[in-house]
Structures are given as C-alpha cells and as structure tokens.
XYZ file of C-alpha atoms in Angstrom:
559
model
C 0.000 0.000 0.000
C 2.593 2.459 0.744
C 4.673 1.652 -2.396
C 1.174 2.437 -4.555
C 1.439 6.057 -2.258
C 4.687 6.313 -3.385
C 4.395 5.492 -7.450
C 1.071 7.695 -7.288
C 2.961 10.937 -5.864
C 5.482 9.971 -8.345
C 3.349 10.175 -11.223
C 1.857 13.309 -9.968
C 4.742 15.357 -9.673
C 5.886 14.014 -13.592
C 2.596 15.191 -14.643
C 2.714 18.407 -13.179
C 6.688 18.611 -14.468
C 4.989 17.709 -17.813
C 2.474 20.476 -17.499
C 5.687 22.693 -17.016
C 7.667 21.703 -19.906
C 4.903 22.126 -22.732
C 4.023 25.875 -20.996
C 7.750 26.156 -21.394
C 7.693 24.709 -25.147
C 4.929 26.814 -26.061
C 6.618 29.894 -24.814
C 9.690 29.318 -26.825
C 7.836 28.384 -30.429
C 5.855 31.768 -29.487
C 9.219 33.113 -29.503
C 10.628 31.849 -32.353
C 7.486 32.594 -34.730
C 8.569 36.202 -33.336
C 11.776 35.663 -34.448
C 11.269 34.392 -37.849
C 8.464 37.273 -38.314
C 11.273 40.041 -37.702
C 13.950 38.010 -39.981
C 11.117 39.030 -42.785
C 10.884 41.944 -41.886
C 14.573 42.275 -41.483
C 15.391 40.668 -44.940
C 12.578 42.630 -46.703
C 14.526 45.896 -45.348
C 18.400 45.292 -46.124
C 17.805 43.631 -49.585
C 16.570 46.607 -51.205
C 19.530 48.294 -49.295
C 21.702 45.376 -50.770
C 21.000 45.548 -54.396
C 21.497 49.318 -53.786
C 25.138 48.284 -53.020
C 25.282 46.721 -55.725
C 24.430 49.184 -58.214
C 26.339 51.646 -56.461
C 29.154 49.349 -56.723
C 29.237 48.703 -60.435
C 28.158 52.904 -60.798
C 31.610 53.056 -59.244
C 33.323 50.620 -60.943
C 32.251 52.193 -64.144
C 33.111 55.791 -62.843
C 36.659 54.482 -62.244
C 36.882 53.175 -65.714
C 35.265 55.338 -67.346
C 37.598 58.358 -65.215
C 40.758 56.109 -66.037
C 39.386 56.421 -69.749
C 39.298 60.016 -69.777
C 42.060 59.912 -67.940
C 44.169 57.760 -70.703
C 42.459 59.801 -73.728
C 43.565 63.081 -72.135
C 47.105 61.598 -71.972
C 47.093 61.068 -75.335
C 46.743 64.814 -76.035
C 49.979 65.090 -73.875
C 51.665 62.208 -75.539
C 53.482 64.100 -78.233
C 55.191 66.181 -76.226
C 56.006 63.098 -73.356
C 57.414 60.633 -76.442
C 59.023 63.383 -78.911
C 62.263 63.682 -77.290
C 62.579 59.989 -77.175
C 61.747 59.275 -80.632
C 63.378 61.950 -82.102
C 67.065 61.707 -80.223
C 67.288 58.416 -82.154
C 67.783 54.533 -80.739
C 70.654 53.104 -78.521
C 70.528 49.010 -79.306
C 70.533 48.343 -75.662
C 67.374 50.399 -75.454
C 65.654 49.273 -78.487
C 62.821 47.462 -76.315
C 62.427 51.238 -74.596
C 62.339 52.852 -77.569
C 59.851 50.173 -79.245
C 57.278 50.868 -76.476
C 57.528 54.596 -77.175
C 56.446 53.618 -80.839
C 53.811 51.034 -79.643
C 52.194 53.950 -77.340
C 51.693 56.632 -79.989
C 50.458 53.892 -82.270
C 47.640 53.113 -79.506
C 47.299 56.972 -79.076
C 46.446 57.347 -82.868
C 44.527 54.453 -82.914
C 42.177 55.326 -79.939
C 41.824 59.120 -81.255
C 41.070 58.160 -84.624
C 38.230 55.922 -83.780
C 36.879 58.785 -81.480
C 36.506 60.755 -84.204
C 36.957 64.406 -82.332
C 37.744 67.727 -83.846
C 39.806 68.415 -80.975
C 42.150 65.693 -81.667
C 42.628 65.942 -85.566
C 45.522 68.154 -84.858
C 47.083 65.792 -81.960
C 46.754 62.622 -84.729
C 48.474 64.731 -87.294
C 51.222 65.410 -84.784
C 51.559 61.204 -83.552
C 51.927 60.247 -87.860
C 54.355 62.649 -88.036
C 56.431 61.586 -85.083
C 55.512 57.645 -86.276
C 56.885 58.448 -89.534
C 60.200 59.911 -88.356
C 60.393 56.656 -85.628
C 59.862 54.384 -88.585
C 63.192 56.300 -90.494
C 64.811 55.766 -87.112
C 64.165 51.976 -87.031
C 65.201 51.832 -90.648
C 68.368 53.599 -90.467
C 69.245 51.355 -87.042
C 68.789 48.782 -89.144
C 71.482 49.269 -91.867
C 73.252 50.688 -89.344
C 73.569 47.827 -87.250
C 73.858 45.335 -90.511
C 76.543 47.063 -91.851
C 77.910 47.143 -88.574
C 78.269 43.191 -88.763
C 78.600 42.878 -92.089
C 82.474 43.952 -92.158
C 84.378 42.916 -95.248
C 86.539 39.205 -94.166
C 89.174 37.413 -95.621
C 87.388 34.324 -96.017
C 91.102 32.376 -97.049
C 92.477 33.153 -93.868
C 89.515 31.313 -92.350
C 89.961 28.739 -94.687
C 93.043 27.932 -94.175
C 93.501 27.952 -90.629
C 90.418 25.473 -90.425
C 88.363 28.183 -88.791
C 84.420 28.905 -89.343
C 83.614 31.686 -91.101
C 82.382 33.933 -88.752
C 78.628 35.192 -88.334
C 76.114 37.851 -86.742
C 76.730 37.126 -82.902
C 73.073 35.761 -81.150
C 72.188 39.622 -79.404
C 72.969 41.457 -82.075
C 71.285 38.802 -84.590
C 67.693 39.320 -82.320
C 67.846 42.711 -82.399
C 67.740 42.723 -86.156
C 65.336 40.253 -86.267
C 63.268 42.342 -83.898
C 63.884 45.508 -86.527
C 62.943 43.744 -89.311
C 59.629 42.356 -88.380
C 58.696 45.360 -86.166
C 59.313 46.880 -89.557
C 57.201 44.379 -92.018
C 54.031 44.499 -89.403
C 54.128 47.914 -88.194
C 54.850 49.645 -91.318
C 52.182 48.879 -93.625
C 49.644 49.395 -90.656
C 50.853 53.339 -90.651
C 50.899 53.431 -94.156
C 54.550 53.663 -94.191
C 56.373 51.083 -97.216
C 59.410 50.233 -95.188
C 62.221 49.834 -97.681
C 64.294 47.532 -95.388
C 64.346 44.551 -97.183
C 66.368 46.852 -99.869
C 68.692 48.088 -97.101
C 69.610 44.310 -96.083
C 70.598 43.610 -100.032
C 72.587 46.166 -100.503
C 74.329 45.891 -97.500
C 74.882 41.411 -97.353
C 75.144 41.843 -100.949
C 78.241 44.248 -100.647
C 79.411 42.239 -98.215
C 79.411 39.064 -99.541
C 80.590 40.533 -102.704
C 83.813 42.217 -101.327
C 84.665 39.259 -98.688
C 84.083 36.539 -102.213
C 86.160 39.021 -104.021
C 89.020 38.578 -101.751
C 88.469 34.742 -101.849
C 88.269 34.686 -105.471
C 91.643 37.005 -106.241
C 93.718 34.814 -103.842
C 91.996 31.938 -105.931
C 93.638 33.023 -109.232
C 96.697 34.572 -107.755
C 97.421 31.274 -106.207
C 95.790 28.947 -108.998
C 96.015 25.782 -106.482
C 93.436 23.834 -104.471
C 91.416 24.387 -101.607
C 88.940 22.923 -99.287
C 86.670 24.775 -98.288
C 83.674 23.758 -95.774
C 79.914 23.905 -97.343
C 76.701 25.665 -96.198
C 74.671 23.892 -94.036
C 70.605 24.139 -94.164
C 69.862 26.023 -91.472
C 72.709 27.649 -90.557
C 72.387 31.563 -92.125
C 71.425 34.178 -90.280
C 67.852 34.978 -89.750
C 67.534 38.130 -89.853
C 64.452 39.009 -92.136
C 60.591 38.060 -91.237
C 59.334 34.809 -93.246
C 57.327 36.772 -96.272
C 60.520 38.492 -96.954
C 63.041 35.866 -96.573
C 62.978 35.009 -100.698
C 63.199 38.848 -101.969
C 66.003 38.872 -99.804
C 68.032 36.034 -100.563
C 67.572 36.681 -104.301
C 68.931 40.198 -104.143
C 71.684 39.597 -101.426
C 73.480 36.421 -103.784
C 73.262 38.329 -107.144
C 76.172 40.005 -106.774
C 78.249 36.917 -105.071
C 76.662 34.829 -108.225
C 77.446 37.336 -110.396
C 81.190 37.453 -109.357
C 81.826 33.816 -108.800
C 80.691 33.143 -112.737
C 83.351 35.769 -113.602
C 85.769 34.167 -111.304
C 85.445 31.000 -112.629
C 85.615 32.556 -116.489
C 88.480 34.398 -115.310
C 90.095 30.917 -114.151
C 88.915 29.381 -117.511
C 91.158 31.473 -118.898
C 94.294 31.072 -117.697
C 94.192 27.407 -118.246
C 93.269 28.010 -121.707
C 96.798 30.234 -122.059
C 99.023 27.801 -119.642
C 97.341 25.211 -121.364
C 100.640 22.232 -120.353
C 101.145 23.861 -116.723
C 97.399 24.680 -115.512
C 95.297 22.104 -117.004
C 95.309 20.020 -114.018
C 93.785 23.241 -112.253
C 91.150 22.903 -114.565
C 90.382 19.163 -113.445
C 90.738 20.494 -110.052
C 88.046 22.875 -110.606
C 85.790 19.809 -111.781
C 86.290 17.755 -109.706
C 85.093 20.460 -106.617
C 82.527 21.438 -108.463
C 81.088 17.657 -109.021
C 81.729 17.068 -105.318
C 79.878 19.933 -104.158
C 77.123 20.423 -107.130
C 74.341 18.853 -104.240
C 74.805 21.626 -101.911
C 75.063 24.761 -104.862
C 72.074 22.760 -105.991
C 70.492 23.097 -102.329
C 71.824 26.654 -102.169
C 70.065 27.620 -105.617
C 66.977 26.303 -105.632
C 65.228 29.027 -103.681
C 67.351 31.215 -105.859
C 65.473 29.897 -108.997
C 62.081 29.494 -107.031
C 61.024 33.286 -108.617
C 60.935 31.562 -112.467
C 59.347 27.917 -111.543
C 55.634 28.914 -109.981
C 53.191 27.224 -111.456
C 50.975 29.414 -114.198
C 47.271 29.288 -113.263
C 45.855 28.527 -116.586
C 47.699 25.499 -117.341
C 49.374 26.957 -119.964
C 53.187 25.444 -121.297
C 55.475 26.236 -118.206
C 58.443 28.355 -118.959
C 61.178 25.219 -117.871
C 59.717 23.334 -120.849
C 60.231 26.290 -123.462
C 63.489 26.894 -121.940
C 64.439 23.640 -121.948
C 63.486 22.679 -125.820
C 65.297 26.094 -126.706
C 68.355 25.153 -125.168
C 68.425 21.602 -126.887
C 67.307 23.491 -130.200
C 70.597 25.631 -129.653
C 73.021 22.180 -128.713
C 71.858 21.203 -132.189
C 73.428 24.155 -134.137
C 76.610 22.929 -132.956
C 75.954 19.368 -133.463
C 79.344 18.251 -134.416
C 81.136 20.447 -131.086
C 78.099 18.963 -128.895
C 78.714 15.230 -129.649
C 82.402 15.671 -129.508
C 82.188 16.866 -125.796
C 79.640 14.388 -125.081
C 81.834 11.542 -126.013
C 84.652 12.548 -124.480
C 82.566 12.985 -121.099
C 81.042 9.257 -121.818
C 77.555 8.063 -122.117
C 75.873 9.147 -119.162
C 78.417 11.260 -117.052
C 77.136 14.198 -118.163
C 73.961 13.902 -115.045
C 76.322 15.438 -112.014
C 74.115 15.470 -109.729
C 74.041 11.978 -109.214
C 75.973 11.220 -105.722
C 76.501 7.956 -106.984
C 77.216 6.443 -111.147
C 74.290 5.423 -112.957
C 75.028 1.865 -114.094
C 72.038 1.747 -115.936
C 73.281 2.488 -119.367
C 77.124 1.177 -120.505
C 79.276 4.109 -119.672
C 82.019 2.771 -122.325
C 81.696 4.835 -126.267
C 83.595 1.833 -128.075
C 81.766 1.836 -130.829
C 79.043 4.060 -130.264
C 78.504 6.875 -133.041
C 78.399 10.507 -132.016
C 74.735 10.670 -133.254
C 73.430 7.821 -130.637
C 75.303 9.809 -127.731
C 73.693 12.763 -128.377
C 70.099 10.704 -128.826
C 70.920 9.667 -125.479
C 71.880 13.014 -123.731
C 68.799 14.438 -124.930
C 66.761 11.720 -123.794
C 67.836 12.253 -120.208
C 67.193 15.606 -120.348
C 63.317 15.254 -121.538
C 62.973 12.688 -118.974
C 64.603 15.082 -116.095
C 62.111 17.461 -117.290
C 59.399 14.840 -117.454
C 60.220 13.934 -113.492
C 60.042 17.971 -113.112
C 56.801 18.316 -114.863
C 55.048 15.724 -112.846
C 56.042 16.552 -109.546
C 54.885 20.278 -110.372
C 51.387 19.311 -111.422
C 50.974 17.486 -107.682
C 50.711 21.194 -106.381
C 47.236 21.421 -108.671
C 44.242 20.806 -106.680
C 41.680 19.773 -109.377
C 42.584 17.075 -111.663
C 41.130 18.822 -114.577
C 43.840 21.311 -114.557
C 46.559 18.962 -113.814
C 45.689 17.201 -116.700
C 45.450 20.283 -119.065
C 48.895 21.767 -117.766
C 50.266 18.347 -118.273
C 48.679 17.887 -121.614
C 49.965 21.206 -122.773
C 53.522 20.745 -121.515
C 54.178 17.102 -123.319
C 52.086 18.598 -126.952
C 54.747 21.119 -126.508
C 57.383 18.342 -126.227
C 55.959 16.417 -128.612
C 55.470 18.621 -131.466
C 59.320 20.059 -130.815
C 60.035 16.097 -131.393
C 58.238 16.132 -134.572
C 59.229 19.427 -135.801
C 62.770 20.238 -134.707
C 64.312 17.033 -133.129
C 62.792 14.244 -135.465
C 66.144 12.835 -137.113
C 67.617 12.789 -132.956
C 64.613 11.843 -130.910
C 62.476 9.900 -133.299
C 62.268 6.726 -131.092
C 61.240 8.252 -127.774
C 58.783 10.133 -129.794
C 56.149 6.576 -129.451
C 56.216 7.762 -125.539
C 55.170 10.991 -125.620
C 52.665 10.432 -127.961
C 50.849 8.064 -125.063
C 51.126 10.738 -122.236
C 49.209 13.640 -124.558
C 46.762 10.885 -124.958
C 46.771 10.058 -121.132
C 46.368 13.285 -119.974
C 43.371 14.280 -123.208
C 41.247 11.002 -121.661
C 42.510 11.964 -117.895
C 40.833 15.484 -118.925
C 37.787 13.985 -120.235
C 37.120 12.257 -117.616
C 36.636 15.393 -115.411
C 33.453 16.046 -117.530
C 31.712 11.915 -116.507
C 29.641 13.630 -114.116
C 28.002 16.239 -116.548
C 27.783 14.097 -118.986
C 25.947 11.665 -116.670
C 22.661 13.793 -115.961
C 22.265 13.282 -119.598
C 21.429 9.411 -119.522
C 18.501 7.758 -118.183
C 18.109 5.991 -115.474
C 15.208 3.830 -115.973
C 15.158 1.010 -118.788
C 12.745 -1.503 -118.319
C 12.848 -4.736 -119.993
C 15.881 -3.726 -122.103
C 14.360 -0.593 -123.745
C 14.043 2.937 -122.871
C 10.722 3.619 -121.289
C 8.995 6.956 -121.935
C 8.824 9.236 -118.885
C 5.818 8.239 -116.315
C 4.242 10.777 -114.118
C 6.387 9.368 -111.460
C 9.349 10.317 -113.367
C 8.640 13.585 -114.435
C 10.279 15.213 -111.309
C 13.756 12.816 -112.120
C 13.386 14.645 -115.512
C 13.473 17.972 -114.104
C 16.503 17.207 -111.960
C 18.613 16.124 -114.842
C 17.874 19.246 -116.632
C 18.780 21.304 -113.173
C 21.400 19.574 -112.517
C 23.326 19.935 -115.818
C 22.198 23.480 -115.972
C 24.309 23.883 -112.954
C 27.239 21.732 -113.080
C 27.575 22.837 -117.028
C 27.833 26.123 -115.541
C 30.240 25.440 -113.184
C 32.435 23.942 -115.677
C 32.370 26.550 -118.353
C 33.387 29.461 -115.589
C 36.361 27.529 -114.327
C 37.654 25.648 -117.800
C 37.336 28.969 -119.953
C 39.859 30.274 -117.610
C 42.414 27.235 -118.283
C 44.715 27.728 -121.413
C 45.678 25.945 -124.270
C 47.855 27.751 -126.170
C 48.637 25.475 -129.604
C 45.383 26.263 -131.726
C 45.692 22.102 -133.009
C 45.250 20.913 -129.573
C 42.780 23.520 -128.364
C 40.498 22.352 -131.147
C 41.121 18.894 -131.029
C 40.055 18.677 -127.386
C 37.200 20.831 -127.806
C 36.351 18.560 -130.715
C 36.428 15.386 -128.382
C 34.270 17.249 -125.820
C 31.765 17.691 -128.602
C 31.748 14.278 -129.858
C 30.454 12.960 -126.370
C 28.539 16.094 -125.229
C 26.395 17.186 -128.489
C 25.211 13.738 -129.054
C 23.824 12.991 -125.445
C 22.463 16.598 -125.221
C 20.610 16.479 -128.445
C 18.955 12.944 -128.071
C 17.932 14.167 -124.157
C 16.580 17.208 -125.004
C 14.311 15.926 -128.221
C 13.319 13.018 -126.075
C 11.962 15.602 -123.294
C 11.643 18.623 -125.004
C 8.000 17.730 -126.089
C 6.808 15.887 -123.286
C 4.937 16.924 -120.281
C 7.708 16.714 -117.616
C 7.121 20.436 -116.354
C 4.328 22.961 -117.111
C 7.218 25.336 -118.223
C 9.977 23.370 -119.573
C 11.851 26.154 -120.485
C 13.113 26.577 -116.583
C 14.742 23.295 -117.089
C 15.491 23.578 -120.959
C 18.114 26.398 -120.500
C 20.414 26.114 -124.184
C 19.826 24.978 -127.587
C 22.153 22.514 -129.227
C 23.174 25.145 -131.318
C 24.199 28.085 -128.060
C 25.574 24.883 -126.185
C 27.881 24.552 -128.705
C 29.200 27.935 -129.483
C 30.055 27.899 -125.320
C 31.984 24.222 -125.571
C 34.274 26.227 -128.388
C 34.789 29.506 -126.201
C 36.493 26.939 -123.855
C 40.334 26.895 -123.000
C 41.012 30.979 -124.117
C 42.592 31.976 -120.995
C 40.030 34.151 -120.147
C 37.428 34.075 -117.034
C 34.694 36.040 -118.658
C-alpha cells in the first residue's frame, strides 16, 4: 500500500513537471514565430539596401573606368610632347625594347583618337603620324646601321686555311635585327609607311658578300692551287628578315656573289686556256670540286630559282619546258662540237648530280657513233624534265587542270620532237605520244559527271521507257542539274589555257563528240513531253548556243 502512495505521488509530480515543460515549449515556439516574423521583416529591409550596393558598386566601378578612360584619352593629347624627345634623339641598341614601347604607345594613341573621331584631336593625330613616320626612319636607319655594322668585309682564305668557321652575326645582335625587321614588315604597312628595309639588307649582305668573295676569289687566281673549303649547311644563315621576306632577300643579297663567282670562274677558264701544259690540271681540279659539291650549290640555288618555276594558273606550257626545248634546239646548231664533248665525257656522265654512277646504261663509247650519244643526252634531259613536270602538277588541286597543264607541256614536247628534233629523238617520240593521250582522256574524264545527268536511269525490260508521271520530277533534276554543273564547268575551264590552236580544237572537238550527241537525243526526247508545265526553266540552251560555249572553252580568259 505504501509503495502504490509512493508510485502515485510519483506520477503526480511528472505530470505536473509535464504540465511545465509544454508551458515552457509553447513559450519558446511563441518566440521563435517572433523571431522568424522580424527576420522578414529584417530581410525585406536590407535587400533593397543590398541591391542598392550593388548598383552603387558597379556605378563606381564604371566611374573608375570610365575616369581612367578620360584619364588615358587626355594623356594622349599630352603624348606628343612626353614621347618626342625619345623618338626623335634616335635609338641606342641596348634600349631598343624602350624605344619600341615609345612607338607602340603613340600607335595606340592614334589608334584610340582616330576611332573617337573628335575635332579636338585631328591636330594631336596629325602630330603622332608625323612623329611615327620619323620613328619608322629611325628603325630603318638602325637597321642598316647595325647590318653594316656586322657585315664587315673578311678574308674568307684566312679562315679557310687555318680550319676556322667563317664567322657570323653574334646571337644579341642577330635578335635585335630580327626584332627591326619584323617590327618593320608588321608595323609599317599598318601606318601606311612602305618600309624599304628589305632593300637596305641587299645592298648591304650583298656588298658584303661581294667584297669578302672578291678577296676569296683574287687569292683563288693569284694562287691557282686547291682548296677545301667547308659547305653551307641548311639552317645555318642568319635569320635576320621576317618569313614573307626571306625570298626577296636572298635573291637580291646572292646576285652580286653569283654574279662574281661566274666571272671568277671565267676568269680561271682562262688562264688554263693560255698555260694550257702547266694549268690544265687546275682545270680538273676545278671539276672535280665542283662535281663534289654540285648537291649543296644545288640546295643553295633552288630558292634562288624558285622566282621563275611557280606554277601558271591557266595550265598553260610552263616556262622550264620552253626553256628547256630552246636550249636543246641551240646544242643542235653545234651538233658536231656537242657530240664531240659528249663523247669525251662518256655516255651518261654528263647527269652530275648523281651522288653515286648510274650503271644503268654502258658508260664505255667503243663503238658508239656521235649521233646515238647525243640521242641519249637528250633523252635524259626530256625525262629530267618529265620527273620535273610531274612533280609540279601534284601542287594542282583539281585534276582537270593537272591534266590540261600536263597535256599542254608534253604537246609542246611532242610537237618540238616532230618538228625540230625528229632525225635525234624519233624513237622516244612513241612515248610521248601516249602521255598527250593520257592526260586528253585523264581530262575527259573530269566532264563523266556532266555528262551523266544526260542518260537515263530507268530502262525496263531492255528498252528505254517513256517518262511516267512518277518520273517527271527525275526529268526535271537532270535538266537542273546539268544546268548547274555545265555552268560550273564553263566558268572555271574557260579560264584554263591551251595555247597550240591544233590541240585547243582537237580537245574541244572530243568534248563535242560525247557532249552534243547525249544533249541532243535528251533534249528531243523531253523537249516535247509533259515533264514540267514550263519546260523552259529546265530547258536552259539549244544545241546550237551549247555549242558555241563548248568552243569559247580553254582561251585563258574568265569572262
């Protein structure tokens, strides 16, 4: 009984705990509903205040630029008279950089000013292409300045001899020339300044070059003896001048040197032809160097000769085939001289370029006449030009003109063979005959997919059916499609060129033969029929205008 007293106050004084707890729950959720009520409130008053910020933030952000702006522009107005004196007093090379930002700053000035377009800064722009210009003569006078600095006349024998390399631009000053020259290339044209600096660097390697070769090639005759000398390697020459003028360069600066070591070597030429017993082993000597070393003058050369060899756009006869059948045409006017020298070089020693012999003909002349050794020498060089040819057309992109300048080039041959070279060359004659004929069916193979919208495409039981409704709209697509690739063709193949009236016509004949035919028997078969409610949007030539256009082709001209 006492322990049910006991559990009874017990669970009295949990219930009236209980009663506490919940009063005390209640009051704090009261409290926190308060809370969250005045976080609203709270939030609904600082964001406005907050994106207030913000836009007060980016209103100063833009005031800063656009202050800094106004700030820069007004400093452009005071730029002339900041950057004169530096411009003006000329460049140190240590302080090229220095005076290359000057330059770079007035360029931004006049560039900034000009797009603004103000009245008020005409005058300032006026004064910044006036100072530009005179920094541009600076640059270009620093340059030849500093080239000719480095380009002082050598004794290239005392080099030579001693086993030493010929000495070049050192690495700082090479970089700051570089730095001149393209600075020069880029910036120039953008002021509307032609820089003549490419000019400046051939006159001044040119002269030098000349004048250190000079030395070479006096102490050459003077002595008359051997030397060894060492040989360019790829790679190794100075670069001084931006890419796009790297070729103008070279061809101007080794004129000069070219032109003197031809009169050296005529000069040489001549002595051994007056100390004819004592000096003709100098003239062997001379040989012999120059077939040793005829694949690095060869390397040397080639960009040298690069100005003559592009490719013409038209197709037409390239000028190494004319010049090469002229120079053959001359050989024969001194026949008897020409075969005399070729025998006593040998059948087939006469290709020095080869590093090693060409064992594929008998070297030996026992027995051979003087007429077969000239057949032969001129059929190596038709097939060196052959080898030259086709590696040119590769740089074509359409077939259709590799196959016309191809065509053009080996007619050319041909017809030389036939007309000039027939008693010499009559039995290679057979193989030239089969390339023009390659390269006619190579070309007329370009036009297979005009001539294809010209044949139908549905024969049923093994004869032609006459167009169904169905086929009405396949109709119209031929027509279109003709139309446009016709088109197409005519633009692009007018412009091509084939220069030998016989050819011209004959291909234009074979185009014909395949083309008027199909055309004709299409259009009659569809002409009448009820393909289109207006065939005449399809039906765009006549036989008649189609073929005046096929014999307009190949003129050269892109009208």
């Amino acid at each position: 009984m006492d322990r049910l007293d006991e559990e009874s106050a017990d669970l009295d004084f949990l219930e009236e705990n209980l009663k506490k707890t919940e009063a005390l729950t209640e009051k704090m959720t009261s409290m926190l509903n308060v809370f969250d009520d005045r976080l609203v409130r709270l939030e609904a008053s600082i964001l406005p205040i907050h994106k207030s910020t913000q836009t007060l933030t980016k209103l100063e952000d833009n005031i800063d630029k656009t202050r800094n702006g106004v700030l820069e522009i007004i400093g452009f107005f005071d730029l002339v008279e900041r950057e004169e004196m530096t411009i003006k007093k000329g460049i140190n090379e240590s302080e090229l950089e220095c005076y290359l930002n000057s330059i770079g700053k007035c360029k931004k000035a006049m560039e900034v000013l000009g797009g603004m377009r103000l009245k008020s800064s005409e005058k300032v722009i006026g004064q910044l292409k006036q100072i530009l210009k005179a920094g541009m003569l600076q640059l270009e006078e620093h340059f030849r300045l500093c080239l000719t600095n480095r380009s002082i006349t050598i004794e290239p024998l005392s080099y030579i001899t001693k086993n030493l390399d010929i000495p070049g631009i050192p690495n700082g000053p090479l970089q700051n020339l570089a730095t001149l020259s393209s600075y020069l290339a880029t910036s120039g044209p953008e002021l509307g300044y032609n820089s003549d600096f490419v000019k400046a660097y051939i006159e001044v390697r040119s002269n030098y070059l000349a004048k250190s070769l000079n030395l070479l090639a006096q102490g050459s005759i003077s002595t008359a003896e051997k030397r060894s000398t060492l040989v360019y390697e790829k790679g190794t020459s100075d670069k001084i001048l931006p890419p796009g003028s790297v070729m103008s360069g070279f061809r101007g600066a080794i004129q000069m040197p070219l032109d003197n070591y031809i009169e050296t070597g005529r000069t040489l030429n001549n002595r051994v032809k007056k100390n004819m017993q004592t000096d003709v082993f100098l003239a062997f000597d001379m040989m012999e160097s120059l077939n040793k070393n005829s694949g690095s003058f060869e390397e040397v050369f080639r960009n040298h000769r690069t100005k003559t060899t592009n490719l013409p756009n038209d197709g037409t006869v390239h000028e190494l085939t004319s010049t090469t059948l002229q120079h053959l045409k001359r050989l024969t006017d001194y026949q008897e001289t020409v075969e005399t020298m070729l025998l006593t070089l040998g059948d087939g020693n006469w290709n020095v370029s080869e590093k090693e012999p060409n064992f594929s003909r008998d070297r030996t002349v026992r027995g051979m006449s003087a007429n077969a050794i000239l057949q032969h020498y001129f059929a190596d060089v038709l097939e060196s030009l052959t080898i030259t040819l086709d590696f040119k057309a590769k740089s074509y992109k359409k077939t259709a003109l590799t196959c016309i300048f191809l065509l053009n080039n080996y007619h050319y041959v041909l017809k030389s063979i036939r007309t000039q070279f027939f008693s010499i060359l009559e039995e290679i004659g057979y193989k030239y005959e089969k390339m023009v004929k390659r390269y006619n069916d190579g070309y007329l193979d370009t036009w297979k997919p005009c001539f294809a919208n010209l044949m139908d495409s549905v024969v049923r039981g093994g004869t032609l059916k006459t167009a169904l409704s169905n086929e009405k709209g396949n109709v119209k697509e031929k027509f279109k499609n003709f139309n446009t690739e016709f088109e197409e063709m005519y633009k692009v193949h007018k412009g091509y060129a084939i220069p030998d009236l016989e050819l011209r016509s004959q291909v234009i004949k074979d185009i014909k033969m395949v083309l008027m035919p199909m055309y004709i028997r299409f259009l009659e078969k569809h002409q009448q029929s009820e393909f289109s409610k207006n065939p005449t949007k399809y039906i765009k030539y006549d036989p008649q205008t189609l073929e005046n256009l096929v014999n307009r082709l190949f003129d050269g001209s892109i009208n």
